[in-house]
CSV table of C-alpha atoms and ligand atoms in Angstrom, one decimal:
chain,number,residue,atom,x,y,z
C,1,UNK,CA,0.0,0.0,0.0
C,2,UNK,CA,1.2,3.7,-0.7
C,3,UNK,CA,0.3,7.2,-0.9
C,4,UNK,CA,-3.5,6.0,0.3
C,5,UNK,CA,-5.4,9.3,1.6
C,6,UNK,CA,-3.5,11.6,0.5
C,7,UNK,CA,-3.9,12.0,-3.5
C,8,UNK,CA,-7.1,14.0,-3.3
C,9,UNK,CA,-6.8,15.9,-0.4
C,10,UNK,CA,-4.3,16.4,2.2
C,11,UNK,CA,-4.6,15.3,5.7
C,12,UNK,CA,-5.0,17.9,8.2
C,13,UNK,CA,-2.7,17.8,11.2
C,14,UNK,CA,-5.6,16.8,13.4
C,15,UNK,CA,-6.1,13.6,11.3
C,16,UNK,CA,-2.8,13.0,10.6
C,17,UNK,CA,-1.9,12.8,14.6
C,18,UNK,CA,-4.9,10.9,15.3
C,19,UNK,CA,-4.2,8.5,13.0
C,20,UNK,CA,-0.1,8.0,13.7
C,21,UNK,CA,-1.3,8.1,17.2
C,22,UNK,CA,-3.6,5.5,17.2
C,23,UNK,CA,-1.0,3.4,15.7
C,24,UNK,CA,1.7,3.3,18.0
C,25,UNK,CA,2.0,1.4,21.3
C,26,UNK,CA,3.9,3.1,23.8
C,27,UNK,CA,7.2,1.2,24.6
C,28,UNK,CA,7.0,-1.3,27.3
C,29,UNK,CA,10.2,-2.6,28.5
C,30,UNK,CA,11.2,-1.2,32.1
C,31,UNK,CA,14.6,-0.4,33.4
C,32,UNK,CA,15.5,0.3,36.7
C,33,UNK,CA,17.6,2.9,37.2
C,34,UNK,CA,20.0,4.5,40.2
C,35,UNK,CA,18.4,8.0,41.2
C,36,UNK,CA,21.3,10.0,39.3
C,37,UNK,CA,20.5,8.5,35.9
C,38,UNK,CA,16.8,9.0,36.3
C,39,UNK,CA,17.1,12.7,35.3
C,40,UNK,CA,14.0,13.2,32.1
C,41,UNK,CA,13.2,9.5,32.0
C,42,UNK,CA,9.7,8.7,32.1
C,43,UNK,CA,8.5,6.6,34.9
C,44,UNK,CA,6.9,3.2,34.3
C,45,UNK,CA,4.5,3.1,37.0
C,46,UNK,CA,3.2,4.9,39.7
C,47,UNK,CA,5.5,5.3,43.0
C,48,UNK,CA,3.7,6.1,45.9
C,49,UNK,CA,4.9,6.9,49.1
C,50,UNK,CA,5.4,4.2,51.6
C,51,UNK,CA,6.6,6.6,54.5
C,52,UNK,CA,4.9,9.8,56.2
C,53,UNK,CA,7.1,13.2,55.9
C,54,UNK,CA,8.2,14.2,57.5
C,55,UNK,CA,7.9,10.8,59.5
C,56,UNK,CA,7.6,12.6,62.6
C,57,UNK,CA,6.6,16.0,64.6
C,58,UNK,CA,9.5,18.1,64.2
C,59,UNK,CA,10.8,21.5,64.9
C,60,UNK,CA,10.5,24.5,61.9
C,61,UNK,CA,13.1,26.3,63.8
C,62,UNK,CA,15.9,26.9,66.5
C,63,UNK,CA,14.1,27.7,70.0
C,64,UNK,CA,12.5,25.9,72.9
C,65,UNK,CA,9.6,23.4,72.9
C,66,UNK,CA,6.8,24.0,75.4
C,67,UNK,CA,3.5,23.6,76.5
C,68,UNK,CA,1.3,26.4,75.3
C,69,UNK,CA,-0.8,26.1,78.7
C,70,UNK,CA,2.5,27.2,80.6
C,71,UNK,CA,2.3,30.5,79.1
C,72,UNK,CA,1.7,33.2,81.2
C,73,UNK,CA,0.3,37.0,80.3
C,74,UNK,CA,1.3,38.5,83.8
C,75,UNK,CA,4.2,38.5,84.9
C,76,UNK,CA,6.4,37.2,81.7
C,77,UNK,CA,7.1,33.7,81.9
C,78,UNK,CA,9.9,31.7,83.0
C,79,UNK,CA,10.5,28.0,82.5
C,80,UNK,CA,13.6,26.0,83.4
C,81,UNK,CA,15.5,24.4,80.6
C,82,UNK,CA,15.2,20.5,81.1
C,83,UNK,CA,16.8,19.1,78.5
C,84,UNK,CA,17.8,19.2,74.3
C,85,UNK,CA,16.8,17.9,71.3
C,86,UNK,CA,18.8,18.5,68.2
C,87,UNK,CA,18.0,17.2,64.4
C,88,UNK,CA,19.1,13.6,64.0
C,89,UNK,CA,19.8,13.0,68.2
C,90,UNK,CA,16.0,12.9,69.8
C,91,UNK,CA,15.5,14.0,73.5
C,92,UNK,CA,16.2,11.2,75.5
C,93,UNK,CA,14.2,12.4,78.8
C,94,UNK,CA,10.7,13.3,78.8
C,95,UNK,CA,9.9,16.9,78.3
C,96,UNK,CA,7.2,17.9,82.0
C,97,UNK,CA,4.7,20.2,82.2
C,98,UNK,CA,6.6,23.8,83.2
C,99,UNK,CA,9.7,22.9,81.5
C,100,UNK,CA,11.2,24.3,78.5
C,101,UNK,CA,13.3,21.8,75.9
C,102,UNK,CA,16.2,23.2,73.8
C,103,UNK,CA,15.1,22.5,69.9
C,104,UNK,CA,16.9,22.8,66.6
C,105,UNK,CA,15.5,22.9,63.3
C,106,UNK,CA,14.1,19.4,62.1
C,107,UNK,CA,14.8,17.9,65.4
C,108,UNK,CA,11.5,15.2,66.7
C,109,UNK,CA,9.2,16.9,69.2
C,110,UNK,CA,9.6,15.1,72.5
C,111,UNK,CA,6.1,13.2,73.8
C,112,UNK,CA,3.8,16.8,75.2
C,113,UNK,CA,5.0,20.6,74.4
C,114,UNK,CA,3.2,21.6,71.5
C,115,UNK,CA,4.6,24.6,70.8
C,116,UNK,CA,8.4,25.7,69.6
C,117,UNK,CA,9.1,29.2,70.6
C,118,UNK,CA,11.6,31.1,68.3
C,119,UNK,CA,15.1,31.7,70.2
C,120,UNK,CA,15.3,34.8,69.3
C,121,UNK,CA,11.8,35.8,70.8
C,122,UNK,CA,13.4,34.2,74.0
C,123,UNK,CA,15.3,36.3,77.2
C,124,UNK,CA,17.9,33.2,77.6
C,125,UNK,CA,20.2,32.5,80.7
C,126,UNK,CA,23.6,32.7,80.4
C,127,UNK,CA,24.0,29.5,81.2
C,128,UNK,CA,20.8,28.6,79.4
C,129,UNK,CA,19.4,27.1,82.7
C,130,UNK,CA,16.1,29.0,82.1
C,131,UNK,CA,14.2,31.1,79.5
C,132,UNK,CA,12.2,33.9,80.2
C,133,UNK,CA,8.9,35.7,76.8
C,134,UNK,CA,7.5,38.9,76.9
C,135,UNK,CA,3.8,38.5,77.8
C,136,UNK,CA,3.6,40.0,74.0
C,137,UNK,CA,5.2,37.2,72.5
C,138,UNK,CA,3.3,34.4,74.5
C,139,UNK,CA,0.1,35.6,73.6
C,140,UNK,CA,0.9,35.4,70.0
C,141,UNK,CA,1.8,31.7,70.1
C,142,UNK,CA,-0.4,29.5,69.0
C,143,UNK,CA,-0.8,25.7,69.5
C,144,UNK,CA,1.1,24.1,67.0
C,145,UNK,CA,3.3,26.9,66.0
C,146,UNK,CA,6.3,26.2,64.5
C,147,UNK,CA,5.7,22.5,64.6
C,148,UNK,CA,5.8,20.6,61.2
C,149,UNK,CA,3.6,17.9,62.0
C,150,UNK,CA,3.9,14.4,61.1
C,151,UNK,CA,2.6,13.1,57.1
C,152,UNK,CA,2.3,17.2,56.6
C,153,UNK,CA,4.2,17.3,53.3
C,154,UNK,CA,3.6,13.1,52.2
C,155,UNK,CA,1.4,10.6,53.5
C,156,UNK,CA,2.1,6.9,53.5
C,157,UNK,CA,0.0,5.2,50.8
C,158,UNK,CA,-0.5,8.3,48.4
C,159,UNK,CA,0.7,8.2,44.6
C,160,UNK,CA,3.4,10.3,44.8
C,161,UNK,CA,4.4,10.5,41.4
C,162,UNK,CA,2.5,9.1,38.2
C,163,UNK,CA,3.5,6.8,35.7
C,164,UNK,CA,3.8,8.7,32.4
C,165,UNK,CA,6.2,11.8,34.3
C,166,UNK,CA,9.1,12.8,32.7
C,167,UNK,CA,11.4,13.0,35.7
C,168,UNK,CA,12.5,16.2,37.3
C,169,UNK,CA,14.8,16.9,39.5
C,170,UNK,CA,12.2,17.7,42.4
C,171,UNK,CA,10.4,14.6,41.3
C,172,UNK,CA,13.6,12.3,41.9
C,173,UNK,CA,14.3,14.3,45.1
C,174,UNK,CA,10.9,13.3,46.3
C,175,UNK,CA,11.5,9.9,45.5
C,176,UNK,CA,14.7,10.2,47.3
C,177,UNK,CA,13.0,11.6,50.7
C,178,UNK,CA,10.9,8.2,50.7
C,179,UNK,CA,14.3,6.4,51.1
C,180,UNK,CA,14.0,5.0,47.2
C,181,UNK,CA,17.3,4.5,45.5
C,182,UNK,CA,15.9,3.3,41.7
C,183,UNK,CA,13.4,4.1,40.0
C,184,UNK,CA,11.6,2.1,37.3
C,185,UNK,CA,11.6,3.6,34.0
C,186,UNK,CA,10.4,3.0,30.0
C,187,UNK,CA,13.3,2.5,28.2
C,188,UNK,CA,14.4,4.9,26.0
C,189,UNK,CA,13.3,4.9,22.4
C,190,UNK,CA,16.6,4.1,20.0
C,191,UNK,CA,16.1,6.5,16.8
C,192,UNK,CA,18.1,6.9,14.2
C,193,UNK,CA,18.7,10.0,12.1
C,194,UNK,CA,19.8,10.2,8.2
C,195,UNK,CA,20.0,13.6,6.4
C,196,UNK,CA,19.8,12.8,2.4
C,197,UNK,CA,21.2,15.3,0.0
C,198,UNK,CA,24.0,15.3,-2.7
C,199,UNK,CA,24.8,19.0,-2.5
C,200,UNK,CA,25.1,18.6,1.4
C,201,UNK,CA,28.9,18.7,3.0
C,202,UNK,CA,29.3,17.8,6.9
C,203,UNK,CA,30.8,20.9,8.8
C,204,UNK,CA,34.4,21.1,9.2
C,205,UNK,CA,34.9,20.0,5.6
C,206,UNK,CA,35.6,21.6,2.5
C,207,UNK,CA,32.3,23.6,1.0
C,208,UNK,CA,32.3,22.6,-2.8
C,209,UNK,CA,30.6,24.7,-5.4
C,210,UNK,CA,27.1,24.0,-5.3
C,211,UNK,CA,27.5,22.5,-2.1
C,212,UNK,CA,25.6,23.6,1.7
C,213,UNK,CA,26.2,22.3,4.8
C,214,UNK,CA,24.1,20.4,6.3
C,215,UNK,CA,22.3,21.7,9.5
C,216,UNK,CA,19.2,19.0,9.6
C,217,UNK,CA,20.5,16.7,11.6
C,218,UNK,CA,22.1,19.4,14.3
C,219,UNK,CA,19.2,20.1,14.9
C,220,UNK,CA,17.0,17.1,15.1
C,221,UNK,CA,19.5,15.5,17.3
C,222,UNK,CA,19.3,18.3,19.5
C,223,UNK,CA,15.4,17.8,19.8
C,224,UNK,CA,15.7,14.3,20.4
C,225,UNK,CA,18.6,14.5,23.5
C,226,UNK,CA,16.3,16.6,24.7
C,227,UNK,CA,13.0,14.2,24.6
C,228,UNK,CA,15.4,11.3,26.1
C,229,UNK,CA,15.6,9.6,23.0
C,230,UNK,CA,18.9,7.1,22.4
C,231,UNK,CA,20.2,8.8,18.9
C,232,UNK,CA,22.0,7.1,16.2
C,233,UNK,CA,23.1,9.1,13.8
C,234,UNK,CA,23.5,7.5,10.4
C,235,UNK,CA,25.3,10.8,8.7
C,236,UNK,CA,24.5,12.3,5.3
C,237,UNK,CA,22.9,9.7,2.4
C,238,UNK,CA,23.6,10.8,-1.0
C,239,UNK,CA,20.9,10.7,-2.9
C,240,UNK,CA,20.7,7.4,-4.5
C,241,UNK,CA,18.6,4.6,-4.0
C,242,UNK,CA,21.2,2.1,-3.8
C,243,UNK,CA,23.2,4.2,-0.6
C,244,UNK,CA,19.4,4.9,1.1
C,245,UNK,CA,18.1,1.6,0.8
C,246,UNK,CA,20.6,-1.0,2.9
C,247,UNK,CA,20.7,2.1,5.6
C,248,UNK,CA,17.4,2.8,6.1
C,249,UNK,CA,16.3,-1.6,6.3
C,250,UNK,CA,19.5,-2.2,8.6
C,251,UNK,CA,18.4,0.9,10.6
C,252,UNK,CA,14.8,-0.4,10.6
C,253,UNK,CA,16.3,-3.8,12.3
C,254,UNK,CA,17.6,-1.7,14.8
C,255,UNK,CA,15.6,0.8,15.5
C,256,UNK,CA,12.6,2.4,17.1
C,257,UNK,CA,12.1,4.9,14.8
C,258,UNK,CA,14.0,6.3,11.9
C,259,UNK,CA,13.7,9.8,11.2
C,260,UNK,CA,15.1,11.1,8.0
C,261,UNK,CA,15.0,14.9,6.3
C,262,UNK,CA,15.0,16.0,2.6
C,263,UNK,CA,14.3,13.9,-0.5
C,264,UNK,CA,10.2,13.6,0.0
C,265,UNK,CA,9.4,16.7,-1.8
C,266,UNK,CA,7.5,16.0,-5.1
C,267,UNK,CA,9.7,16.2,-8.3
C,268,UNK,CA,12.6,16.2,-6.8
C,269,UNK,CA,14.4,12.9,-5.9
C,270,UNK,CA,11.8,11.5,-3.7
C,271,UNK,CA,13.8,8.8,-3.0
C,272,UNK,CA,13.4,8.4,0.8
C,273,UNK,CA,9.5,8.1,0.2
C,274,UNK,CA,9.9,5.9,-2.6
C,275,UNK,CA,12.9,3.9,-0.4
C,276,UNK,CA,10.0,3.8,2.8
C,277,UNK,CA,7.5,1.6,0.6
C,278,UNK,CA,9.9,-0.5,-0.9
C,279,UNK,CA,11.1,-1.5,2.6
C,280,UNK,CA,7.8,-1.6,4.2
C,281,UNK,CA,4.4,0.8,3.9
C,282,UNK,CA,3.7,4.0,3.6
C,283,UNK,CA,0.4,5.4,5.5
C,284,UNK,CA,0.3,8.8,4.4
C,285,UNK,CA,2.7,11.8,3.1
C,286,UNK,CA,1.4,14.8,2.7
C,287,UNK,CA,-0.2,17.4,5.3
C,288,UNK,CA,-2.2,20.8,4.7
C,289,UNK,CA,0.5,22.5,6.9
C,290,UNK,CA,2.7,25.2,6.4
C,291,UNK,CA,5.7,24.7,6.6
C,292,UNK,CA,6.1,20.8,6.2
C,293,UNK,CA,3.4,19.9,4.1
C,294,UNK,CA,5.7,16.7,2.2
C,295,UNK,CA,5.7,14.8,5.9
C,296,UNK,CA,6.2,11.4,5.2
C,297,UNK,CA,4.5,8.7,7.4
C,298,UNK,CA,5.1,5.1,7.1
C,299,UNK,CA,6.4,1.7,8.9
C,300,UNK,CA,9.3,-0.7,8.0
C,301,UNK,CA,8.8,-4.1,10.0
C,302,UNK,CA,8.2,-2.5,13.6
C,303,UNK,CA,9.8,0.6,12.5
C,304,UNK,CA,8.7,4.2,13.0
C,305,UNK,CA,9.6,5.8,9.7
C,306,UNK,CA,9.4,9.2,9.3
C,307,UNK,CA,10.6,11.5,6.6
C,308,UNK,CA,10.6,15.0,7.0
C,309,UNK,CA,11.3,17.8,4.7
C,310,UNK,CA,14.5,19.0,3.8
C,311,UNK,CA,14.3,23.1,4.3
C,312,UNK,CA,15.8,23.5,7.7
C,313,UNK,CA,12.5,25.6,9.2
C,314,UNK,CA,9.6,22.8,7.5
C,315,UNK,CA,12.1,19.9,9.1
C,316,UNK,CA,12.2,21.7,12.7
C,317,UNK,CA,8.3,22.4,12.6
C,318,UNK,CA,7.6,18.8,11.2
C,319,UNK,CA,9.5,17.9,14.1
C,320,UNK,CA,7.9,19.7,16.9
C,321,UNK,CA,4.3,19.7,15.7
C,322,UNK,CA,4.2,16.1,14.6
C,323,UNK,CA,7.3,13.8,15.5
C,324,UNK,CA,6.9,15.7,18.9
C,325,UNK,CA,4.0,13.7,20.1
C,326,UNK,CA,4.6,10.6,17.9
C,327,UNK,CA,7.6,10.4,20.3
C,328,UNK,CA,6.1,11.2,23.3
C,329,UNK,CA,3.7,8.7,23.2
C,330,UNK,CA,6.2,6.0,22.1
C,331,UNK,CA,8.2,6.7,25.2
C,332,UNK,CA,4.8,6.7,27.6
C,333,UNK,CA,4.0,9.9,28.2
C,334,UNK,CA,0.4,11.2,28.3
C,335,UNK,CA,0.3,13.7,24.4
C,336,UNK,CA,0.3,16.8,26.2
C,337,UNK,CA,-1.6,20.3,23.2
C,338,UNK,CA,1.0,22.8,23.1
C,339,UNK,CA,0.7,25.5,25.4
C,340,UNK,CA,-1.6,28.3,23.1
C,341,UNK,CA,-1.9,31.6,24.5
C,342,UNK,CA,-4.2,34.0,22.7
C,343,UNK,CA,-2.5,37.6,22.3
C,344,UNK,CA,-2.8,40.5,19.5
C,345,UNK,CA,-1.1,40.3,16.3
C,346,UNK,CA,1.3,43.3,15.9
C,347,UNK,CA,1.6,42.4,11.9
C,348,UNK,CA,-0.1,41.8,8.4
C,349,UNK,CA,-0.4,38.7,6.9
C,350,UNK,CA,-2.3,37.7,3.7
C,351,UNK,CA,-2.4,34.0,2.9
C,352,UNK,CA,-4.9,31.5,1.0
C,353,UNK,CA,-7.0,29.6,3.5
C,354,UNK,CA,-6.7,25.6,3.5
C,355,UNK,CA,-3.2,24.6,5.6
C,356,UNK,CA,-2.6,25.4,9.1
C,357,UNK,CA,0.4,27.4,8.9
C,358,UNK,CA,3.1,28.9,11.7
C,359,UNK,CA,4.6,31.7,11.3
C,360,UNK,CA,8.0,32.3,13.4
C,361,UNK,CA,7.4,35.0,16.0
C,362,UNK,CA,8.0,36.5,19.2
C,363,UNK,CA,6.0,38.4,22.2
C,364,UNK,CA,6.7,42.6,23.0
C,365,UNK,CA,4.4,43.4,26.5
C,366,UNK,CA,2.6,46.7,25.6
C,367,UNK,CA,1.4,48.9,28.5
C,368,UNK,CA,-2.0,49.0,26.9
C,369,UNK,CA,-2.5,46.6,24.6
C,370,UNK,CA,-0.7,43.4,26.7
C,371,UNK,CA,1.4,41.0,24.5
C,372,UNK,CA,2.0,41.6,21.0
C,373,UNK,CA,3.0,39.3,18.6
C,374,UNK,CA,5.4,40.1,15.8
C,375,UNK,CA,6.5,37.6,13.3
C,376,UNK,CA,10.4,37.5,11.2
C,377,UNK,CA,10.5,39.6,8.5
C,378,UNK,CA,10.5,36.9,6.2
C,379,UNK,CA,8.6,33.7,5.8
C,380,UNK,CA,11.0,31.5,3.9
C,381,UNK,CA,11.5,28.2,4.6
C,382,UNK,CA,15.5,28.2,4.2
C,383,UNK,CA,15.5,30.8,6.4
C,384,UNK,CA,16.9,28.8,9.6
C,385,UNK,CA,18.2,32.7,11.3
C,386,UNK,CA,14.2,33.4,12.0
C,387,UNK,CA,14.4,30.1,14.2
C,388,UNK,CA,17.1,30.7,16.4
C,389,UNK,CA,15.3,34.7,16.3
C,390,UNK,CA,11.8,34.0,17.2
C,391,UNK,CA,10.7,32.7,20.7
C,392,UNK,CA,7.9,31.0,19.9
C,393,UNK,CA,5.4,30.6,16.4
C,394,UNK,CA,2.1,32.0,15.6
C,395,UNK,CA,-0.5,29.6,15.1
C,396,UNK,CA,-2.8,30.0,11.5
C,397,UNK,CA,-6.3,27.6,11.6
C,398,UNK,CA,-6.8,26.1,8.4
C,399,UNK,CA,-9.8,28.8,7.4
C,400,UNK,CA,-7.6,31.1,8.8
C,401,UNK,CA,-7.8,33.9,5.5
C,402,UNK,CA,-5.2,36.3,7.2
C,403,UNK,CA,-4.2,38.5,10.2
C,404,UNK,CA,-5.1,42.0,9.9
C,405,UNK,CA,-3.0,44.0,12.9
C,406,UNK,CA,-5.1,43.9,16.3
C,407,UNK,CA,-6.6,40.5,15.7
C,408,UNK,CA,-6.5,38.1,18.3
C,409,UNK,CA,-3.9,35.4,17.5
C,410,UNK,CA,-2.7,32.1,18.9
C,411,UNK,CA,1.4,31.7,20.1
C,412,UNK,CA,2.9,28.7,20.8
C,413,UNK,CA,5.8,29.7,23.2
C,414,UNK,CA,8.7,27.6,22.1
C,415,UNK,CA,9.0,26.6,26.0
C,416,UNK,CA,5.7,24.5,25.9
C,417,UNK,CA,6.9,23.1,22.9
C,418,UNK,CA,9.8,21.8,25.1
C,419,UNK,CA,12.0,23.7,23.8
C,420,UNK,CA,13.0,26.0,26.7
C,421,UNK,CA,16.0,27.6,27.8
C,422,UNK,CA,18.1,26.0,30.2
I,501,AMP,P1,14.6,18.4,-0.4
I,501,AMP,O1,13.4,18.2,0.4
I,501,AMP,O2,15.6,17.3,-0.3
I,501,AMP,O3,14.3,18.8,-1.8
I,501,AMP,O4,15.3,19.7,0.2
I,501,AMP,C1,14.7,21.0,0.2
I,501,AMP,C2,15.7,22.1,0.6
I,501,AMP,O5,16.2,21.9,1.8
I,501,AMP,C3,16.8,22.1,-0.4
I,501,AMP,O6,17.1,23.5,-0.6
I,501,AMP,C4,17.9,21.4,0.3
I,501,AMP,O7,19.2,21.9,-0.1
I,501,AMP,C5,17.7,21.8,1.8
I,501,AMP,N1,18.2,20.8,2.7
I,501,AMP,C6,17.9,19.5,2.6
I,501,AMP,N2,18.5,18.8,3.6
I,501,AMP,C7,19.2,19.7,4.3
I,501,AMP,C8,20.0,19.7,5.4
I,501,AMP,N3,20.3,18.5,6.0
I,501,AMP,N4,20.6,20.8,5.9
I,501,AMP,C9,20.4,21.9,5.3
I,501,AMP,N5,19.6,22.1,4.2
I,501,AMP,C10,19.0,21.0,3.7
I,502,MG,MG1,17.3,16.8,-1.3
């Protein structure tokens, strides 16, 4: 089967995504992983807690632990020090009505004060035999205060953290704080990334004439590191059938996913799309998007195959607006929209309706107005400057017949798109 659905009409991202979706199974082998590695894997299965904390009543600062009824308005109360507690060495004695208790930060709460004065609200002894509040500061302390009770923060038996969370480093500290040392994760998907091209050179080398270097791959690497994919990168094809062919079906063996760019636009040497259903089966390879439209779609055995365009801007959109959450869900992750923010469009833009179409922009806050969008002064394709320019990209609906300045537009800040700076 090849190049079903898509001679009549293009598919519209919607479809397109719904489809690919539907046809993936996320990964399911689990690894089990030291806390240190565990850094943007996505966790296999729910962890929940299987201790309180903090696991018990503890001080939230330095001071003395009392009993509230002990406190006196008139005259200022005193109360012999009986004792210490400090973090990690409990008080060993038991802490009487009338008495004070010497208390650090995150030190247990003997058995009966409930209450932690501040030292600094205290008149202490020299010798720190006795303590002595104002009758100002004893009626401002409530029971309770400055106690960090027991199962406040985590309670035993409570999903901590869900299956599906790419790990961050507060989620693995969490973990950590319930005494786990590994985690159990999805194991990575293995991808593997071609660039096809005869006039394309690999940086560092000699630039013939006629000849570009290639950038694809920089930055689909990049985007894939960053999703926690395992990369191999298969280097520049030239653009003949008998180089693409043996790398793409050993890749296919040996991958997850093989994602390719250039060589799937119509007319010219469509070799990749052509190389896809030899190997295997093509599902569908062109979108009404802008830019991207020749997105190529297909499986070789269990293989992902995905061939993007070759203009550096259509290859990173592809990327982000439809390999994005191809991957995501692969790799077990609930498909997250992109975050849309409606703001005013700061520009003109005439176009034909029928494609959805971003345009690369970036947000100025007005005083009046709120955020403004303004989009690169040029829309090309090629034109890989207005990516590493704009912050984010101005979304275009498929009826969408143009933006006039002052409409209401939607941005896609790059960060939601997971592309955030670090
Ligand atoms: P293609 O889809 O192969 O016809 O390529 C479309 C345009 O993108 C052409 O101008 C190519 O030179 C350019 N291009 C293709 N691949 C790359 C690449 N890896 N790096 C930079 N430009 C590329
Ligand atoms: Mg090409």
């Amino acid at each position: 089967m090849s190049d079903c659905r898509s001679e009549d009409r293009l598919l519209t991202l919607a479809e397109a995504l719904a489809a690919a979706l539907d046809s993936i199974q996320p990964l399911r082998e689990v690894e089990t992983t030291p806390l240190l590695d565990a850094y943007g894997r996505v966790l296999a299965a729910d962890v929940s807690a299987r201790l309180d904390v903090p696991p018990h009543d503890n001080s939230a600062m330095d001071g003395f632990a009392l009993y509230q009824v002990d406190l006196r308005l008139d005259p200022p109360t005193r109360l012999p020090v009986v004792g210490q507690a400090l973090a990690g060495h409990p008080c060993s004695g038991i802490a009487l009505r009338g008495a004070a208790v010497r208390i650090t930060t995150g030190a247990m709460l003997p058995d009966g004060p409930d209450v932690v004065v501040m030292q600094e609200q205290c008149l202490i002894a020299p010798d720190e035999s006795w303590i002595e509040l104002e009758p100002k500061i004893a009626a401002r302390l409530k029971l309770g205060e400055n106690i960090r009770r027991r199962g406040e923060d985590v309670q035993a038996g409570t999903v901590l953290l869900p299956r599906g969370l790419r790990l961050r480093p507060q989620d693995v500290a969490l973990a950590a704080g319930q005494g786990m040392a590994m985690l159990d994760v999805v194991r990575q998907p293995r991808v593997a990334v071609a660039s096809t091209g005869d006039e394309l050179c690999e940086p560092g080398g000699m630039l013939p004439s006629g000849g570009i270097y290639e950038s694809n791959r920089y930055a689909l690497i990049g985007l894939l590191r960053r999703l926690g994919c395992q990369v191999t990168d298969l280097g520049i094809l030239r653009d003949d059938r008998a180089v693409v062919l043996p790398v793409l079906r050993e890749a296919a063996a040996r991958h997850d996913v093989l994602l390719t760019s250039g060589g799937v636009s119509v007319g010219t040497a469509d070799l990749v799309k052509d190389v896809i259903a030899e190997l295997g089966r093509i599902e569908f390879w062109r979108l009404a998007v802008k830019p991207g439209k020749p997105v190529t779609f297909g499986r070789i055995g269990a293989c992902l195959a995905l061939g993007l365009p070759g203009n550096p801007v259509s290859v990173m959109v592809a990327f982000l607006m439809f390999a994005r959450p191809l991957l995501l869900k692969l790799m077990g992750m609930a498909p997250a929209e992109p975050l849309r923010l409606r703001v005013t469009a700061d520009f003109a833009f005439r176009r034909k309706p029928g494609r959805r179409e971003w345009l690369r922009a970036r947000l100025r806050q007005d005083p009046e107005r709120g955020p403004l969008a303004t989009i690169y002064h040029t829309n090309s394709s090629g034109a890989l400057s207005s990516l590493v320019w704009a912050e984010g990209l101005v979304e275009l609906a498929e009826a969408c017949a143009g933006v006039a300045p002052g409409d209401a537009v939607d941005y896609l800040p790059f960060s939601g798109l997971g592309l955030y700076d670090e």
